[in-house]
XYZ file of C-alpha atoms in Angstrom:
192
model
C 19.450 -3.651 9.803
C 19.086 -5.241 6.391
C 16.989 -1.785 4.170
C 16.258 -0.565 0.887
C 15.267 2.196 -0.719
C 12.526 2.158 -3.375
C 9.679 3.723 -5.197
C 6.325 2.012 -4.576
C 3.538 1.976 -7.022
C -0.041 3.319 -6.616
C -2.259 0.950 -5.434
C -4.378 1.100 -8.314
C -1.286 -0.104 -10.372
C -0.805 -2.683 -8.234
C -4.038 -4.451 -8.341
C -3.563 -4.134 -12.306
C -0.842 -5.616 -12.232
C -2.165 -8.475 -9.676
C -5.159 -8.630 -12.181
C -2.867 -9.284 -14.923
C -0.786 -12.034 -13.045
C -3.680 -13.630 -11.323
C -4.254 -16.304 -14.234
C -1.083 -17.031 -14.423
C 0.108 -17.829 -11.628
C -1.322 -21.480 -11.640
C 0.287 -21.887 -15.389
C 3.991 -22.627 -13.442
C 4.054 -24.276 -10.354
C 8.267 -23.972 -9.983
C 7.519 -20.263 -10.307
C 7.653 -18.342 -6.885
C 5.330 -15.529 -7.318
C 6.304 -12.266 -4.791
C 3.391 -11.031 -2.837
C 1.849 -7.555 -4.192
C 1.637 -6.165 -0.885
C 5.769 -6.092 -1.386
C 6.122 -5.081 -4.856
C 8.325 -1.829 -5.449
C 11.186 -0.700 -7.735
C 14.463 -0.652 -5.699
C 16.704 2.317 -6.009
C 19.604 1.178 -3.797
C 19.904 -2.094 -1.049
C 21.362 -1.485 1.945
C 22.774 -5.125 3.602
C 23.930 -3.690 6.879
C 22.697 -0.620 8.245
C 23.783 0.454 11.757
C 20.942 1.869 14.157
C 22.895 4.800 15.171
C 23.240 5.827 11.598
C 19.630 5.567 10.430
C 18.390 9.485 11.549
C 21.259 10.518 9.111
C 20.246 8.052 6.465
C 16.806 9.583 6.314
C 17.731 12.956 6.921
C 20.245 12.323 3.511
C 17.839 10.348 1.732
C 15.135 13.067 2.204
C 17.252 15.606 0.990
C 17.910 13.316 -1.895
C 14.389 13.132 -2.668
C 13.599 16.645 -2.576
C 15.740 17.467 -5.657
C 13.472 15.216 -7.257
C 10.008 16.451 -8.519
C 7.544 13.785 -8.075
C 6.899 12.240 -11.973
C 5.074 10.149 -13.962
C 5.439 6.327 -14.065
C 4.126 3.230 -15.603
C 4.812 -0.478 -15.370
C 5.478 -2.040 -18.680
C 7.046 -5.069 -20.375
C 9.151 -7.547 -18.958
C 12.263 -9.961 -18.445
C 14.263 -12.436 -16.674
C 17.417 -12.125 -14.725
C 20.127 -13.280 -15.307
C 18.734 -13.861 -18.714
C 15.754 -15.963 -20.485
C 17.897 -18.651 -21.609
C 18.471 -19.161 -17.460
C 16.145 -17.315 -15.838
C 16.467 -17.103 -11.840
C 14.113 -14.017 -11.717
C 11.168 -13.193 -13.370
C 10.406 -8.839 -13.527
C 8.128 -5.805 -15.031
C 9.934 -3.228 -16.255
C 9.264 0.955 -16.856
C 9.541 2.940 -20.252
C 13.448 4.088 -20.586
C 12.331 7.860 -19.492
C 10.857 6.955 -16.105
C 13.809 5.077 -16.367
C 16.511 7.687 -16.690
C 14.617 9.462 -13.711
C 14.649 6.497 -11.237
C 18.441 5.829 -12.510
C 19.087 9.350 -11.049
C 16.772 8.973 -7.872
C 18.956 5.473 -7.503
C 22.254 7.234 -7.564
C 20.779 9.968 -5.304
C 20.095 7.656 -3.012
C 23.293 5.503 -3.203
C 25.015 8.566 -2.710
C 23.116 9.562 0.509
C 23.264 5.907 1.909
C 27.186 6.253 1.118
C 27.405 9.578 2.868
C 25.988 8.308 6.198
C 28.194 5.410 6.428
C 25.643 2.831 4.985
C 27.431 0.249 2.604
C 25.195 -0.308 -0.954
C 24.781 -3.599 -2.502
C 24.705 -4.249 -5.782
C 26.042 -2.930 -9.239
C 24.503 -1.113 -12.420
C 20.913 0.062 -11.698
C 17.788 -1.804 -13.630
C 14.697 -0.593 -12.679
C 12.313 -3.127 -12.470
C 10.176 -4.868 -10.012
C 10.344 -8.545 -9.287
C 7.163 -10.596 -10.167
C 8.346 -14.196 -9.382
C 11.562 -16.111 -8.478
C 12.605 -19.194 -9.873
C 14.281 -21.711 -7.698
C 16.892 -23.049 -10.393
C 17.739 -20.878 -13.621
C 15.392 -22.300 -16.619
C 14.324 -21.311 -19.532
C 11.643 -18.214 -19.654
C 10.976 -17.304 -23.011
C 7.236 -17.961 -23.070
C 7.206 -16.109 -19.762
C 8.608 -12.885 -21.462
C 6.290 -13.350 -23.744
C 3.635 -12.883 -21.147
C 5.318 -10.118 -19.480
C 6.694 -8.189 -22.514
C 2.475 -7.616 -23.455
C 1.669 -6.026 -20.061
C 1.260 -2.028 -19.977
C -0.023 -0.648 -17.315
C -1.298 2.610 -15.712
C -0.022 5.885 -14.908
C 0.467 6.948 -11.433
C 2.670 10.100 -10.116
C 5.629 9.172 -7.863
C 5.263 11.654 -4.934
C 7.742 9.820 -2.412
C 10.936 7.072 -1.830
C 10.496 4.747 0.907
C 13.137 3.694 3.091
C 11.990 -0.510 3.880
C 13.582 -2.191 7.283
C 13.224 -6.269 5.382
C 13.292 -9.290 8.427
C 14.287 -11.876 6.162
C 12.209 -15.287 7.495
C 9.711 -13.423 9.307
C 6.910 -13.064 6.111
C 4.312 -15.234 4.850
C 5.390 -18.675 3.943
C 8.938 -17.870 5.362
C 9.804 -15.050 3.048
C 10.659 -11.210 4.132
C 8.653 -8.887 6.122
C 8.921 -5.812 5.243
C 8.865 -2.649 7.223
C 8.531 1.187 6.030
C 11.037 3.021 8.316
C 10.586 5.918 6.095
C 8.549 8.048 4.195
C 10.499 10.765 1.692
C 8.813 13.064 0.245
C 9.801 14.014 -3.461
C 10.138 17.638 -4.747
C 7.109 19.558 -4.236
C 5.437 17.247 -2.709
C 8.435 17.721 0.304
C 6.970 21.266 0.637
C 2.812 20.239 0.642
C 3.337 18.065 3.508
């Protein structure tokens, strides 16, 4: 199974943002805009995991997330991956100290994915959460521009979510995803 972990905004922060992006998204036809309904901030990908090591997963991952209280988080400002000048990925980013807590809920999590014999993907952790893909790198900055001006609202993380993605089997050919998991965070672990 192909998973991730992640953090997954409020709704209300997600139809913001959707608000925000919604005249925009005619402005760029090469631009490949990621559905909403799909729109998290990854804490650690998972490329292969094997179905007879997924009740340890969670049961690693939820302790994981219960030495994290549930905090506050915002979307805000922008920028391209790999970089403006060749952009391949468009993304919103969070202030540097939700940051600093999602970089330790990331390594949490690699840790417990590690732990149960799951391999992670992927190298230093950037939080962010990807807004539109760009078939060939080009340049973005008018894009960050854009981006770099959005702030939007609060919302409390109370939980991680570990996502099961079938690559192909979305809308227009793209992933479906699938919430294998709920984790509670902190307090929240003990209200529910």
């Amino acid at each position: 199974m192909r998973m991730f972990v992640a953090v997954r905004p409020a709704q209300e922060v997600l139809d913001d943002l959707d608000q925000f992006l919604e005249p925009r998204r005619a402005a760029d036809h090469d631009l490949r805009w990621t559905d909403p309904d799909q729109w998290h901030l990854t804490l650690a990908f998972l490329p292969q995991v094997h179905e007879d090591r997924l009740d340890e997963l969670v049961e690693r991952l939820g302790d994981a997330a219960r030495k994290q209280p549930p905090f506050q988080l915002r979307v805000r400002g922008g920028g391209a991956f790999p970089h403006a000048a060749r952009a391949k990925v468009l993304w919103m980013g969070v202030p540097d100290d939700a940051g600093a807590v999602l970089g330790r809920l990331a390594t949490r999590s690699r840790h417990a994915a590690v732990a149960s014999g799951s391999v992670v993907d992927g190298s230093r952790f950037h939080p962010h959460l990807t807004v539109a893909r760009v078939p060939r790198g080009t340049e973005a900055t008018r894009w960050l521009r854009i981006l770099e001006s959005y702030d939007g609202p609060t919302w409390t993380a109370l939980q991680l979510k570990l996502v099961e993605s079938h690559l192909g089997e979305g809308r227009h050919r793209r992933a479906r995803h699938e919430v294998r998991a709920t984790l509670p965070l902190g307090r929240a672990a003990e209200c529910s």
